[in-house]
Amino acid sequence: MKKLVISFISILLICGFSCSQDKDKTGGKEKTNHVGGPCEGCEAIFESPLAFENLTSTDTLPDYNEAGPKLIISGIVYKKDGITPAPDIVIYIYHTDQNGYYSGKGNATGWGKRHGYIRGWMKTNEKGEYKFYTLKPAPYPNANSPAHIHVTIKEPDKNEYYIDEYVFEDDPLVDKNYRNMAQNRGGDGIISLNKNEDGMLIGKRDITLGKNIPDYP
């Protein structure tokens, strides 16, 4: 009997520890819906230097003041209906440097070792808005992939998942074949760029939660 009691207590302790870890990882909320399928590296969203509740809707990536074409991208995140703005959505982005590499700074940890130092985190405001400042990334050297920005989404009641990368309308590699292969997760990721009066590139992309996302309720 004594051994049974000890075993039962051990199981409770293990369960309690595991559950607390899961809650901590999702900001104190249990995962209630698993969506989006496999996503290698999406957990990097939890490496934000700020707690999710302290993120703002605007971020400036570390490369912005370096040499290269300055880029500003903004948009609105909508709920599944495509009409209602979605607040408190965490967005994680990362991309290559001006030579097409995910370069580091020598002190990288976690997924920063693979994603490089050019990455950022935002959380949509009450109007669903987000914006980030960066440099336009270069494509991979000697590759057939267009220049792109990776993006991961985290909704309050769902696990993290990826949506289509940001790519650029004027990129010659964004051709008919690329467009036919695009999954349009979260909506179309192909954006047009214009220059403002300061010569900075301006792009806009709205995102619809759940659009073309597997297992989305």
Coordinates of C-alpha atoms in Angstrom, one line a residue:
M1 CA 0.0 0.0 0.0
K2 CA 2.8 2.4 0.9
K3 CA 4.5 1.8 -2.4
L4 CA 1.2 2.5 -4.3
V5 CA 0.8 5.8 -2.4
I6 CA 4.3 6.8 -3.3
S7 CA 3.9 5.9 -6.9
F8 CA 0.6 7.9 -7.1
I9 CA 2.2 11.0 -5.6
S10 CA 5.1 10.7 -8.1
I11 CA 2.7 10.6 -11.1
L12 CA 0.9 13.7 -9.8
L13 CA 4.2 15.5 -9.4
I14 CA 5.4 14.6 -12.9
C15 CA 2.0 15.7 -14.4
G16 CA 2.0 18.9 -12.5
F17 CA 5.5 19.8 -13.7
S18 CA 4.7 18.9 -17.3
C19 CA 1.5 21.0 -17.3
S20 CA 3.2 24.0 -15.7
Q21 CA 5.9 23.8 -18.4
D22 CA 3.2 23.9 -21.2
K23 CA 1.5 26.8 -19.6
D24 CA 4.7 28.8 -19.2
K25 CA 5.5 28.2 -22.9
T26 CA 2.2 29.6 -24.1
G27 CA 2.1 32.6 -21.7
G28 CA 0.1 30.9 -19.0
K29 CA -2.5 29.6 -21.3
E30 CA -2.9 26.0 -22.3
K31 CA -2.9 25.0 -26.0
T32 CA -6.5 24.4 -26.9
N33 CA -6.3 24.0 -30.6
H34 CA -3.4 22.5 -32.6
V35 CA -3.3 23.9 -36.1
G36 CA -1.0 24.4 -39.0
G37 CA 0.7 21.1 -39.2
P38 CA 4.5 20.6 -38.6
C39 CA 6.5 23.7 -38.3
E40 CA 10.3 23.4 -37.7
G41 CA 11.6 26.5 -35.9
C42 CA 8.2 28.0 -35.2
E43 CA 9.0 27.7 -31.5
A44 CA 11.5 30.5 -32.0
I45 CA 8.6 32.9 -31.4
F46 CA 9.0 32.2 -27.7
E47 CA 12.5 33.5 -27.8
S48 CA 11.2 37.1 -27.8
P49 CA 13.4 39.4 -25.7
L50 CA 10.2 40.8 -24.2
A51 CA 7.3 39.0 -22.6
F52 CA 4.4 38.8 -25.1
E53 CA 2.3 41.1 -23.0
N54 CA 5.0 43.8 -23.3
L55 CA 5.3 43.6 -27.1
T56 CA 4.1 46.6 -29.2
S57 CA 2.6 46.6 -32.7
T58 CA 5.8 48.1 -34.2
D59 CA 9.4 46.7 -34.3
T60 CA 12.7 47.8 -35.8
L61 CA 14.9 44.9 -36.8
P62 CA 18.6 45.1 -35.8
D63 CA 19.8 45.6 -39.4
Y64 CA 17.7 48.7 -40.1
N65 CA 20.6 51.2 -39.6
E66 CA 23.0 49.3 -41.7
A67 CA 23.8 49.8 -45.4
G68 CA 21.1 48.5 -47.7
P69 CA 17.6 49.3 -49.1
K70 CA 15.4 50.4 -46.1
L71 CA 12.0 48.7 -46.0
I72 CA 8.8 49.4 -44.1
I73 CA 6.1 46.8 -44.1
S74 CA 2.7 47.2 -42.3
G75 CA -0.7 45.7 -42.4
I76 CA -3.8 44.5 -40.5
V77 CA -4.4 41.1 -39.1
Y78 CA -8.0 40.0 -39.4
K79 CA -9.9 37.2 -37.8
K80 CA -11.1 34.2 -39.8
D81 CA -14.0 36.2 -41.3
G82 CA -11.5 38.5 -43.0
I83 CA -13.3 41.6 -41.7
T84 CA -12.9 41.8 -37.9
P85 CA -9.4 43.1 -36.8
A86 CA -7.6 40.7 -34.5
P87 CA -5.8 42.2 -31.5
D88 CA -3.0 40.6 -29.4
I89 CA -1.6 38.4 -32.3
V90 CA 2.1 37.8 -31.9
I91 CA 4.1 38.0 -35.1
Y92 CA 7.7 36.7 -35.4
I93 CA 9.8 37.5 -38.5
Y94 CA 13.4 36.8 -39.6
H95 CA 15.3 37.0 -42.9
T96 CA 18.7 37.0 -44.5
D97 CA 21.3 39.8 -44.6
Q98 CA 22.4 41.7 -47.6
N99 CA 24.5 38.8 -48.8
G100 CA 21.7 36.2 -48.5
Y101 CA 22.9 34.6 -45.3
Y102 CA 21.2 34.2 -41.9
S103 CA 24.2 35.8 -40.3
G104 CA 24.9 35.8 -36.5
K105 CA 26.6 38.2 -34.1
G106 CA 28.7 35.6 -32.3
N107 CA 26.6 35.4 -29.2
A108 CA 23.5 33.7 -30.7
T109 CA 21.5 31.2 -28.6
G110 CA 18.6 29.0 -29.4
W111 CA 17.1 29.4 -32.8
G112 CA 19.1 32.6 -33.3
K113 CA 21.9 30.3 -34.3
R114 CA 20.0 29.3 -37.5
H115 CA 17.7 32.3 -38.0
G116 CA 20.5 34.8 -37.6
Y117 CA 20.3 38.1 -35.8
I118 CA 17.9 39.8 -38.2
R119 CA 14.6 39.0 -36.5
G120 CA 11.8 40.7 -34.6
W121 CA 8.6 40.3 -32.7
M122 CA 5.4 42.3 -32.7
K123 CA 1.9 42.1 -31.2
T124 CA -1.1 43.6 -33.0
N125 CA -2.9 46.5 -31.4
E126 CA -6.6 46.8 -30.8
K127 CA -7.1 47.6 -34.5
G128 CA -5.1 44.5 -35.6
E129 CA -2.3 46.7 -36.9
Y130 CA 1.4 45.8 -37.1
K131 CA 4.5 47.4 -38.7
F132 CA 8.2 46.7 -38.9
Y133 CA 11.3 48.4 -40.2
T134 CA 14.2 46.5 -41.7
L135 CA 16.3 46.2 -44.8
K136 CA 15.1 44.4 -47.9
P137 CA 16.7 40.9 -47.6
A138 CA 18.9 39.4 -50.4
P139 CA 18.1 36.0 -51.9
Y140 CA 20.1 32.9 -51.0
P141 CA 23.4 32.8 -53.0
N142 CA 23.2 30.6 -56.1
A143 CA 19.7 29.5 -55.3
N144 CA 16.3 29.6 -57.1
S145 CA 14.3 31.0 -54.2
P146 CA 13.2 34.7 -54.2
A147 CA 14.2 37.0 -51.4
H148 CA 11.8 36.5 -48.6
I149 CA 10.9 37.2 -45.0
H150 CA 9.8 34.2 -42.8
V151 CA 6.8 34.8 -40.5
T152 CA 5.3 32.9 -37.6
I153 CA 1.9 33.6 -36.0
K154 CA 0.8 33.0 -32.4
E155 CA -2.8 33.4 -31.4
P156 CA -3.7 33.5 -27.7
D157 CA -5.7 30.2 -27.8
K158 CA -3.7 28.3 -30.4
N159 CA -0.2 26.9 -31.0
E160 CA 2.3 28.8 -33.1
Y161 CA 2.2 28.2 -36.9
Y162 CA 3.7 29.6 -40.1
I163 CA 2.1 31.5 -42.9
D164 CA 3.4 32.3 -46.4
E165 CA 6.6 34.2 -46.5
Y166 CA 6.7 37.8 -47.5
V167 CA 8.1 38.0 -51.1
F168 CA 8.3 40.9 -53.5
E169 CA 6.2 41.4 -56.7
D170 CA 9.2 42.8 -58.6
D171 CA 11.5 39.8 -57.9
P172 CA 12.1 37.9 -61.1
L173 CA 12.0 34.6 -59.1
V174 CA 8.4 35.4 -58.2
D175 CA 7.3 33.9 -61.5
K176 CA 4.3 32.0 -62.7
N177 CA 5.6 28.7 -61.2
Y178 CA 6.2 30.3 -57.8
R179 CA 2.6 31.8 -57.8
N180 CA 1.1 28.4 -58.7
M181 CA 3.0 26.7 -55.9
A182 CA 2.1 29.3 -53.2
Q183 CA -0.1 27.9 -50.5
N184 CA -1.5 31.4 -49.5
R185 CA -1.4 30.5 -45.9
G186 CA -2.8 33.6 -44.1
G187 CA -3.5 35.1 -47.5
D188 CA -1.3 36.2 -50.4
G189 CA 2.3 36.9 -49.3
I190 CA 3.4 38.6 -52.5
I191 CA 3.7 42.4 -51.8
S192 CA 4.2 45.4 -54.1
L193 CA 6.8 47.9 -53.0
N194 CA 6.7 51.7 -53.6
K195 CA 9.2 54.4 -52.5
N196 CA 8.2 57.2 -50.2
E197 CA 9.6 60.7 -50.3
D198 CA 12.7 59.6 -48.3
G199 CA 13.4 56.8 -50.8
M200 CA 12.4 54.1 -48.4
L201 CA 10.6 51.0 -49.8
I202 CA 7.0 50.7 -48.5
G203 CA 4.9 47.5 -48.6
K204 CA 1.6 46.4 -47.2
R205 CA 0.3 42.9 -46.3
D206 CA -2.9 42.1 -44.5
I207 CA -3.2 38.7 -42.9
T208 CA -6.3 36.6 -42.4
L209 CA -6.1 34.1 -39.5
G210 CA -6.9 30.6 -40.4
K211 CA -6.9 31.1 -44.2
N212 CA -5.6 27.9 -45.8
I213 CA -4.2 26.8 -42.4
P214 CA -4.7 23.0 -41.9
D215 CA -7.0 21.9 -39.0
Y216 CA -8.1 25.5 -38.3
P217 CA -11.5 25.5 -36.5

